[in-house]
């Protein structure tokens, strides 16, 4: 399929369950590539950089705790307390906080396990919450301070009153963060909170990835595909998931080499050893530079993956519709959140795969989902399990109707095709009342 081409669903049907309903006009193809419609790399922080920041924060608090633990016992000015009693207090506070943290994190592990089994095993919102590692950093720093200050000042006759005060403040701060962490964990067990968090994370990625409104100028040709690649870059590492791309460094390197990097896999795709990763067109760019731009991991992340939020919402609905759970109301709630994301996507320009350098020359071409891909994940995957459940089918019908009414005309073809299928499923699961003679 050439770049810029769409994957149509075929002949569309009526968007309401009536053969006489008007059909909106479908014009030019969806998401046509417009020459010159390039953009600079997005500004979202790389996941690898955030993990590094978390590790640096923990190391920083350990260093602060160690420095204060060595310095404060040497302060001789101001009020003082007995060194032995202060040491006992410090050891008690330090070991006590560690014990509380152990219990709380065991509880949080149970909460994460419960959320994974109830909603989706791919749901990692709470597990990746910055509050988790911030709490750990503060607790670790307080523990190091208490042990260091207790050891350094335990043999002294008198130590500054600042030592127990600092230990108490650090302990109270850690306990406050632990309390906030517990509240956050319990909220992550509530369906409404989870759906709202997924919608917010998905909206943040969409706003960053698709900043411009939908617009297809008339008479503008589709951007032609690049010529045959000079070289194919393959993945040489272990099997992993493509979580992010360091686009800024890759664009700079491609600009220096006057090259165009066309990726064959998108963010969220699995990377297998020896599988094609990208094509390099014109210019001499090292394969290692392309591989170095890949941030890999064991699972998908929200950072540059616009499909993940919709995938998780669909997972929650699928699990709710399974025979073991049989909770169609949860599926309807999930569709409410899904509609909000689809409404935003319908009004955005989804062809933003060409990343340009500072001079406006495209240097990287990404693999991004199309409008049909989003609908396939959000709606079509639910239809087999939603068959025979009018409550869910009617909610899908309302969602498709709302999207047709609010989305640009080029988005309608896929919506109409899905709506016709939903109407057929609804008609099949509605029972006509028996007549009086037939019931005798």
Short mmCIF file of C-alpha atoms in Angstrom, two decimals:
data_model
loop_
_atom_site.label_atom_id
_atom_site.label_comp_id
_atom_site.label_asym_id
_atom_site.label_seq_id
_atom_site.Cartn_x
_atom_site.Cartn_y
_atom_site.Cartn_z
CA UNK A 1 0.00 0.00 0.00
CA UNK A 2 1.59 3.34 -1.01
CA UNK A 3 2.11 5.98 1.67
CA UNK A 4 -0.90 8.20 1.99
CA UNK A 5 -3.35 5.56 0.78
CA UNK A 6 -6.18 4.62 3.08
CA UNK A 7 -7.60 1.24 3.96
CA UNK A 8 -11.31 1.64 3.23
CA UNK A 9 -13.92 -0.58 4.76
CA UNK A 10 -15.81 -0.88 1.49
CA UNK A 11 -19.32 0.25 0.65
CA UNK A 12 -20.81 2.11 3.54
CA UNK A 13 -24.34 1.74 4.87
CA UNK A 14 -26.76 3.99 6.65
CA UNK A 15 -25.59 5.54 9.89
CA UNK A 16 -28.96 5.03 11.51
CA UNK A 17 -31.10 1.90 11.47
CA UNK A 18 -33.47 3.16 8.81
CA UNK A 19 -33.39 2.52 5.06
CA UNK A 20 -34.78 6.00 4.41
CA UNK A 21 -32.21 7.92 6.43
CA UNK A 22 -30.05 10.37 4.44
CA UNK A 23 -26.46 9.36 3.85
CA UNK A 24 -23.83 12.07 4.33
CA UNK A 25 -21.70 12.76 1.32
CA UNK A 26 -18.25 11.18 1.28
CA UNK A 27 -15.68 13.14 -0.69
CA UNK A 28 -11.89 13.10 -0.87
CA UNK A 29 -9.86 10.32 0.77
CA UNK A 30 -9.06 10.43 4.44
CA UNK A 31 -5.74 11.76 5.64
CA UNK A 32 -4.21 12.57 2.26
CA UNK A 33 -0.59 13.55 2.61
CA UNK A 34 -0.10 17.19 1.84
CA UNK A 35 3.34 18.29 0.58
CA UNK A 36 4.89 20.73 2.96
CA UNK A 37 2.71 19.59 5.87
CA UNK A 38 5.72 18.54 7.89
CA UNK A 39 6.43 19.22 11.52
CA UNK A 40 9.28 19.35 13.96
CA UNK A 41 9.85 16.49 16.41
CA UNK A 42 7.40 16.40 19.35
CA UNK A 43 8.56 17.68 22.70
CA UNK A 44 7.33 14.86 24.94
CA UNK A 45 9.98 13.73 27.41
CA UNK A 46 11.54 10.39 26.61
CA UNK A 47 10.61 7.55 28.94
CA UNK A 48 14.26 6.61 29.30
CA UNK A 49 15.02 10.15 30.42
CA UNK A 50 12.23 10.01 33.00
CA UNK A 51 13.58 6.76 34.40
CA UNK A 52 17.01 8.34 34.60
CA UNK A 53 15.47 11.32 36.38
CA UNK A 54 13.82 8.98 38.89
CA UNK A 55 17.13 7.27 39.61
CA UNK A 56 18.91 10.60 39.94
CA UNK A 57 16.26 11.85 42.37
CA UNK A 58 16.70 8.79 44.58
CA UNK A 59 20.47 9.21 44.45
CA UNK A 60 20.08 12.92 45.24
CA UNK A 61 18.00 12.25 48.35
CA UNK A 62 20.45 9.61 49.51
CA UNK A 63 23.28 12.12 49.09
CA UNK A 64 21.34 14.83 50.95
CA UNK A 65 20.52 12.43 53.76
CA UNK A 66 24.15 11.33 54.02
CA UNK A 67 25.48 14.91 53.97
CA UNK A 68 23.02 16.15 56.59
CA UNK A 69 23.58 13.07 58.71
CA UNK A 70 27.30 13.81 58.84
CA UNK A 71 27.04 17.60 59.16
CA UNK A 72 24.24 18.28 61.64
CA UNK A 73 25.70 16.26 64.57
CA UNK A 74 28.77 18.53 64.39
CA UNK A 75 26.75 21.70 64.93
CA UNK A 76 27.50 23.04 68.41
CA UNK A 77 25.53 26.27 68.44
CA UNK A 78 21.95 26.56 69.62
CA UNK A 79 19.87 24.16 71.73
CA UNK A 80 21.21 20.64 72.23
CA UNK A 81 19.96 17.26 73.45
CA UNK A 82 21.72 14.20 74.86
CA UNK A 83 23.52 12.28 72.15
CA UNK A 84 22.47 8.84 73.40
CA UNK A 85 18.76 9.67 73.51
CA UNK A 86 18.95 11.35 70.12
CA UNK A 87 20.62 8.27 68.64
CA UNK A 88 17.88 6.01 70.01
CA UNK A 89 15.23 8.27 68.48
CA UNK A 90 17.01 8.35 65.14
CA UNK A 91 17.39 4.58 64.89
CA UNK A 92 13.76 4.10 65.90
CA UNK A 93 12.48 6.56 63.31
CA UNK A 94 14.70 5.21 60.54
CA UNK A 95 13.86 1.55 61.06
CA UNK A 96 10.20 2.36 61.74
CA UNK A 97 9.76 4.22 58.46
CA UNK A 98 11.39 1.38 56.54
CA UNK A 99 9.00 -1.07 58.18
CA UNK A 100 5.97 1.03 57.29
CA UNK A 101 7.18 1.40 53.71
CA UNK A 102 7.57 -2.37 53.43
CA UNK A 103 4.00 -2.95 54.58
CA UNK A 104 2.55 -0.21 52.38
CA UNK A 105 4.37 -1.34 49.25
CA UNK A 106 3.17 -4.90 49.88
CA UNK A 107 -0.37 -3.52 49.99
CA UNK A 108 0.25 -1.54 46.82
CA UNK A 109 1.50 -4.67 45.08
CA UNK A 110 -1.82 -6.33 45.89
CA UNK A 111 -3.69 -3.31 44.51
CA UNK A 112 -1.70 -3.41 41.25
CA UNK A 113 -2.32 -7.13 40.93
CA UNK A 114 -6.04 -6.62 41.53
CA UNK A 115 -6.24 -3.86 38.92
CA UNK A 116 -4.41 -5.99 36.37
CA UNK A 117 -6.77 -8.91 36.86
CA UNK A 118 -9.91 -6.74 36.95
CA UNK A 119 -9.25 -4.21 34.16
CA UNK A 120 -6.31 -5.23 31.98
CA UNK A 121 -2.87 -6.79 32.55
CA UNK A 122 -1.45 -4.02 30.36
CA UNK A 123 -2.77 -1.30 32.66
CA UNK A 124 0.26 0.35 34.28
CA UNK A 125 -1.03 3.81 35.17
CA UNK A 126 -0.57 3.47 38.92
CA UNK A 127 2.60 1.43 38.67
CA UNK A 128 4.26 4.17 36.60
CA UNK A 129 2.94 7.01 38.77
CA UNK A 130 5.80 9.41 39.68
CA UNK A 131 4.46 9.53 43.24
CA UNK A 132 5.69 5.95 43.73
CA UNK A 133 9.36 6.65 43.13
CA UNK A 134 9.18 10.08 44.77
CA UNK A 135 7.88 8.44 47.94
CA UNK A 136 10.65 5.87 47.75
CA UNK A 137 13.27 8.61 47.25
CA UNK A 138 12.11 10.66 50.27
CA UNK A 139 11.85 7.56 52.46
CA UNK A 140 15.28 6.36 51.42
CA UNK A 141 16.81 9.77 52.10
CA UNK A 142 15.18 9.95 55.54
CA UNK A 143 16.39 6.47 56.40
CA UNK A 144 19.97 7.28 55.38
CA UNK A 145 19.89 10.49 57.40
CA UNK A 146 18.59 8.78 60.55
CA UNK A 147 21.15 5.97 60.42
CA UNK A 148 24.04 8.29 59.53
CA UNK A 149 23.19 10.94 62.13
CA UNK A 150 22.56 8.30 64.79
CA UNK A 151 25.92 6.69 64.12
CA UNK A 152 27.85 9.98 63.87
CA UNK A 153 26.29 11.60 66.94
CA UNK A 154 25.62 8.59 69.12
CA UNK A 155 28.99 8.78 70.89
CA UNK A 156 28.76 12.55 71.56
CA UNK A 157 27.54 13.89 74.89
CA UNK A 158 25.32 16.52 73.29
CA UNK A 159 24.07 17.04 69.73
CA UNK A 160 22.20 19.90 68.14
CA UNK A 161 18.42 19.94 68.42
CA UNK A 162 18.39 20.25 64.64
CA UNK A 163 19.20 16.53 64.38
CA UNK A 164 15.97 15.13 65.90
CA UNK A 165 13.93 17.95 64.35
CA UNK A 166 15.25 17.12 60.87
CA UNK A 167 14.60 13.42 61.43
CA UNK A 168 11.05 14.13 62.58
CA UNK A 169 10.34 16.38 59.59
CA UNK A 170 11.73 13.78 57.18
CA UNK A 171 9.63 11.06 58.81
CA UNK A 172 6.44 13.14 58.68
CA UNK A 173 7.12 13.99 55.03
CA UNK A 174 7.59 10.33 54.19
CA UNK A 175 4.42 9.38 56.04
CA UNK A 176 2.50 12.11 54.20
CA UNK A 177 3.69 10.78 50.86
CA UNK A 178 2.83 7.24 51.90
CA UNK A 179 -0.67 8.38 52.83
CA UNK A 180 -1.06 10.09 49.44
CA UNK A 181 0.23 6.94 47.76
CA UNK A 182 -2.37 4.83 49.53
CA UNK A 183 -5.15 7.19 48.46
CA UNK A 184 -3.88 7.07 44.88
CA UNK A 185 -3.77 3.27 45.00
CA UNK A 186 -7.31 2.94 46.30
CA UNK A 187 -8.55 5.36 43.65
CA UNK A 188 -6.90 3.22 40.99
CA UNK A 189 -9.30 0.44 41.97
CA UNK A 190 -12.32 2.55 40.99
CA UNK A 191 -13.56 2.14 37.44
CA UNK A 192 -14.44 5.80 36.94
CA UNK A 193 -10.96 6.91 38.06
CA UNK A 194 -9.25 4.41 35.77
CA UNK A 195 -11.32 5.43 32.75
CA UNK A 196 -10.72 9.12 33.44
CA UNK A 197 -6.98 8.53 33.80
CA UNK A 198 -6.83 6.58 30.54
CA UNK A 199 -8.77 9.27 28.72
CA UNK A 200 -6.48 11.98 30.10
CA UNK A 201 -3.31 10.10 29.16
CA UNK A 202 -4.65 9.36 25.70
CA UNK A 203 -5.71 12.97 25.18
CA UNK A 204 -2.24 14.21 26.17
CA UNK A 205 -0.57 12.00 23.56
CA UNK A 206 -3.12 12.96 20.89
CA UNK A 207 -2.66 16.68 21.55
CA UNK A 208 1.10 16.34 21.24
CA UNK A 209 1.13 14.04 18.22
CA UNK A 210 -1.73 15.62 16.26
CA UNK A 211 -1.60 19.36 17.01
CA UNK A 212 -3.31 20.62 13.85
CA UNK A 213 -6.99 20.49 12.95
CA UNK A 214 -8.26 18.34 10.09
CA UNK A 215 -7.73 20.02 6.73
CA UNK A 216 -7.36 18.63 3.21
CA UNK A 217 -6.90 21.37 0.60
CA UNK A 218 -8.66 20.57 -2.65
CA UNK A 219 -6.53 19.69 -5.66
CA UNK A 220 -3.33 18.98 -3.73
CA UNK A 221 -1.68 15.73 -4.86
CA UNK A 222 -0.67 13.00 -2.48
CA UNK A 223 2.97 12.97 -1.45
CA UNK A 224 4.72 10.32 -3.58
CA UNK A 225 6.51 7.43 -1.96
CA UNK A 226 10.29 7.75 -1.71
CA UNK A 227 12.54 5.93 -4.14
CA UNK A 228 13.97 2.49 -3.45
CA UNK A 229 15.93 2.45 -0.18
CA UNK A 230 19.69 2.43 -0.21
CA UNK A 231 19.81 0.19 2.83
CA UNK A 232 17.46 -1.64 5.19
CA UNK A 233 18.19 -1.34 8.91
CA UNK A 234 17.36 -4.47 10.89
CA UNK A 235 16.88 -4.88 14.61
CA UNK A 236 19.84 -6.67 16.19
CA UNK A 237 18.85 -6.58 19.84
CA UNK A 238 16.73 -9.03 21.83
CA UNK A 239 12.96 -9.19 21.33
CA UNK A 240 11.32 -6.09 22.79
CA UNK A 241 8.56 -3.53 22.30
CA UNK A 242 9.24 -0.21 20.60
CA UNK A 243 8.21 2.23 23.32
CA UNK A 244 9.59 5.51 21.97
CA UNK A 245 11.80 7.11 19.36
CA UNK A 246 14.40 9.74 20.16
CA UNK A 247 13.29 11.82 17.21
CA UNK A 248 15.29 14.95 17.91
CA UNK A 249 18.66 13.20 17.81
CA UNK A 250 17.62 11.09 14.84
CA UNK A 251 16.43 14.12 12.86
CA UNK A 252 19.67 15.96 13.59
CA UNK A 253 21.76 12.97 12.50
CA UNK A 254 19.67 12.46 9.35
CA UNK A 255 19.99 16.15 8.48
CA UNK A 256 23.77 16.02 8.82
CA UNK A 257 23.87 12.95 6.55
CA UNK A 258 21.21 14.38 4.19
CA UNK A 259 19.21 11.18 4.60
CA UNK A 260 15.57 10.15 5.00
CA UNK A 261 14.72 7.41 7.51
CA UNK A 262 11.45 5.60 6.80
CA UNK A 263 10.42 3.35 9.66
CA UNK A 264 8.72 0.06 8.94
CA UNK A 265 7.34 -0.44 12.44
CA UNK A 266 5.43 1.95 14.64
CA UNK A 267 5.57 2.78 18.32
CA UNK A 268 3.98 -0.06 20.26
CA UNK A 269 5.06 -2.74 17.78
CA UNK A 270 7.10 -5.79 18.69
CA UNK A 271 10.76 -5.87 17.65
CA UNK A 272 12.15 -9.26 16.69
CA UNK A 273 15.81 -10.01 16.14
CA UNK A 274 16.65 -9.66 12.45
CA UNK A 275 13.34 -8.01 11.53
CA UNK A 276 13.36 -4.86 9.34
CA UNK A 277 13.31 -1.69 11.41
CA UNK A 278 13.65 1.16 8.90
CA UNK A 279 14.73 2.06 5.37
CA UNK A 280 17.41 4.64 4.68
CA UNK A 281 16.92 6.71 1.55
CA UNK A 282 19.77 8.75 0.04
CA UNK A 283 22.58 9.82 2.30
CA UNK A 284 25.02 7.90 4.45
CA UNK A 285 23.54 7.30 7.88
CA UNK A 286 24.87 4.62 10.20
CA UNK A 287 22.55 1.78 11.17
CA UNK A 288 23.62 2.20 14.78
CA UNK A 289 22.32 5.77 14.79
CA UNK A 290 18.86 4.51 13.82
CA UNK A 291 18.93 1.71 16.40
CA UNK A 292 20.15 4.11 19.08
CA UNK A 293 17.03 6.22 18.54
CA UNK A 294 14.84 3.30 19.61
CA UNK A 295 13.73 3.22 23.24
CA UNK A 296 12.70 -0.36 23.88
CA UNK A 297 11.07 -2.11 26.79
CA UNK A 298 9.03 -5.11 27.83
CA UNK A 299 5.63 -3.48 27.24
CA UNK A 300 3.95 -0.55 25.55
CA UNK A 301 4.00 2.90 27.12
CA UNK A 302 1.81 5.98 26.73
CA UNK A 303 4.63 8.37 25.86
CA UNK A 304 4.40 8.28 22.04
CA UNK A 305 1.72 5.62 21.52
CA UNK A 306 -1.61 7.24 20.55
CA UNK A 307 -3.33 3.86 20.22
CA UNK A 308 -2.53 2.54 23.70
CA UNK A 309 -5.29 4.38 25.58
CA UNK A 310 -7.91 3.20 23.08
CA UNK A 311 -6.48 -0.32 23.23
CA UNK A 312 -6.76 -0.38 27.03
CA UNK A 313 -10.30 0.98 26.96
CA UNK A 314 -11.22 -1.74 24.48
CA UNK A 315 -9.53 -4.34 26.71
CA UNK A 316 -11.64 -3.22 29.67
CA UNK A 317 -14.80 -3.47 27.58
CA UNK A 318 -13.82 -6.90 26.23
CA UNK A 319 -13.12 -8.23 29.70
CA UNK A 320 -16.43 -6.84 30.95
CA UNK A 321 -18.29 -8.58 28.11
CA UNK A 322 -16.62 -11.94 28.68
CA UNK A 323 -18.91 -14.76 29.92
CA UNK A 324 -16.96 -14.94 33.17
CA UNK A 325 -17.64 -11.28 34.04
CA UNK A 326 -20.83 -10.44 32.09
CA UNK A 327 -20.88 -6.75 33.03
CA UNK A 328 -22.16 -4.78 30.01
CA UNK A 329 -22.54 -1.61 32.08
CA UNK A 330 -18.76 -1.46 32.47
CA UNK A 331 -18.39 -1.83 28.71
CA UNK A 332 -20.77 1.10 28.22
CA UNK A 333 -18.71 3.23 30.62
CA UNK A 334 -15.58 2.32 28.68
CA UNK A 335 -17.27 3.33 25.42
CA UNK A 336 -18.10 6.71 26.96
CA UNK A 337 -14.39 7.37 27.46
CA UNK A 338 -13.56 5.96 24.02
CA UNK A 339 -15.99 8.31 22.31
CA UNK A 340 -14.24 11.30 23.84
CA UNK A 341 -10.91 10.25 22.32
CA UNK A 342 -12.45 9.43 18.93
CA UNK A 343 -14.13 12.83 18.82
CA UNK A 344 -10.75 14.49 19.28
CA UNK A 345 -9.09 12.27 16.67
CA UNK A 346 -11.86 12.89 14.15
CA UNK A 347 -11.11 16.61 14.15
CA UNK A 348 -7.33 16.31 13.84
CA UNK A 349 -4.98 15.86 10.92
CA UNK A 350 -3.69 12.31 11.38
CA UNK A 351 -1.04 12.50 8.66
CA UNK A 352 1.83 13.83 10.71
CA UNK A 353 4.26 11.03 10.06
CA UNK A 354 6.84 13.18 8.24
CA UNK A 355 9.21 14.79 10.75
CA UNK A 356 11.25 17.64 9.30
CA UNK A 357 14.44 19.38 10.29
CA UNK A 358 14.81 23.09 10.93
CA UNK A 359 14.83 23.84 7.19
CA UNK A 360 11.54 22.03 6.59
CA UNK A 361 13.13 19.03 4.85
CA UNK A 362 11.52 15.72 5.92
CA UNK A 363 14.09 13.50 7.63
CA UNK A 364 12.03 10.81 9.39
CA UNK A 365 8.81 9.12 8.31
CA UNK A 366 6.85 7.34 11.03
CA UNK A 367 4.29 4.55 10.94
CA UNK A 368 1.14 5.96 12.56
CA UNK A 369 -2.39 4.59 12.90
CA UNK A 370 -5.02 5.67 10.39
CA UNK A 371 -8.58 6.68 11.21
CA UNK A 372 -9.71 3.18 10.24
CA UNK A 373 -7.13 1.66 12.59
CA UNK A 374 -8.54 3.62 15.52
CA UNK A 375 -12.09 2.55 14.70
CA UNK A 376 -11.01 -1.04 14.27
CA UNK A 377 -9.50 -1.12 17.74
CA UNK A 378 -12.17 0.94 19.48
CA UNK A 379 -15.31 -0.51 17.90
CA UNK A 380 -14.82 -3.40 15.50
CA UNK A 381 -12.97 -5.56 18.02
CA UNK A 382 -15.97 -5.32 20.35
CA UNK A 383 -18.65 -6.37 17.87
CA UNK A 384 -18.11 -10.17 18.06
CA UNK A 385 -18.48 -10.24 21.85
CA UNK A 386 -21.19 -7.54 21.91
CA UNK A 387 -23.46 -9.56 19.64
CA UNK A 388 -26.72 -10.23 21.42
CA UNK A 389 -26.21 -7.47 24.02
CA UNK A 390 -28.51 -4.58 22.99
CA UNK A 391 -27.25 -2.33 25.78
CA UNK A 392 -23.74 -2.25 24.33
CA UNK A 393 -24.79 -2.24 20.68
CA UNK A 394 -27.09 0.72 21.26
CA UNK A 395 -24.25 2.63 22.94
CA UNK A 396 -21.98 1.90 19.97
CA UNK A 397 -24.73 3.05 17.62
CA UNK A 398 -25.11 6.33 19.52
CA UNK A 399 -21.34 6.83 19.49
CA UNK A 400 -21.11 6.29 15.73
CA UNK A 401 -24.07 8.61 15.15
CA UNK A 402 -22.44 11.33 17.23
CA UNK A 403 -19.15 10.91 15.39
CA UNK A 404 -20.84 11.20 11.99
CA UNK A 405 -22.58 14.39 13.10
CA UNK A 406 -19.43 16.03 14.46
CA UNK A 407 -16.61 14.72 12.24
CA UNK A 408 -15.49 15.96 8.81
CA UNK A 409 -17.06 14.29 5.78
CA UNK A 410 -13.94 12.28 4.83
CA UNK A 411 -14.25 10.42 8.13
CA UNK A 412 -17.78 9.20 7.41
CA UNK A 413 -17.11 6.18 5.17
CA UNK A 414 -15.65 3.98 7.90
CA UNK A 415 -18.25 5.20 10.40
CA UNK A 416 -21.12 4.37 8.06
CA UNK A 417 -19.78 0.90 7.37
CA UNK A 418 -19.52 0.14 11.08
CA UNK A 419 -22.93 1.66 11.76
CA UNK A 420 -24.56 -0.61 9.19
CA UNK A 421 -23.05 -3.65 10.89
CA UNK A 422 -24.23 -2.47 14.30
CA UNK A 423 -27.73 -1.92 12.93
CA UNK A 424 -27.78 -5.46 11.57
CA UNK A 425 -26.66 -6.87 14.91
CA UNK A 426 -29.29 -4.83 16.75
CA UNK A 427 -32.02 -6.03 14.41
CA UNK A 428 -30.96 -9.64 14.96
CA UNK A 429 -31.13 -9.43 18.75
CA UNK A 430 -34.47 -7.63 18.99
CA UNK A 431 -37.43 -9.94 19.45
CA UNK A 432 -40.86 -9.15 18.02
CA UNK A 433 -43.76 -9.78 20.44
CA UNK A 434 -45.88 -12.83 19.64
CA UNK A 435 -49.36 -12.24 18.31
CA UNK A 436 -52.38 -13.41 20.29
CA UNK A 437 -53.10 -16.35 17.96
CA UNK A 438 -49.45 -17.41 17.82
CA UNK A 439 -49.22 -17.43 21.58
CA UNK A 440 -52.20 -19.78 22.01
#
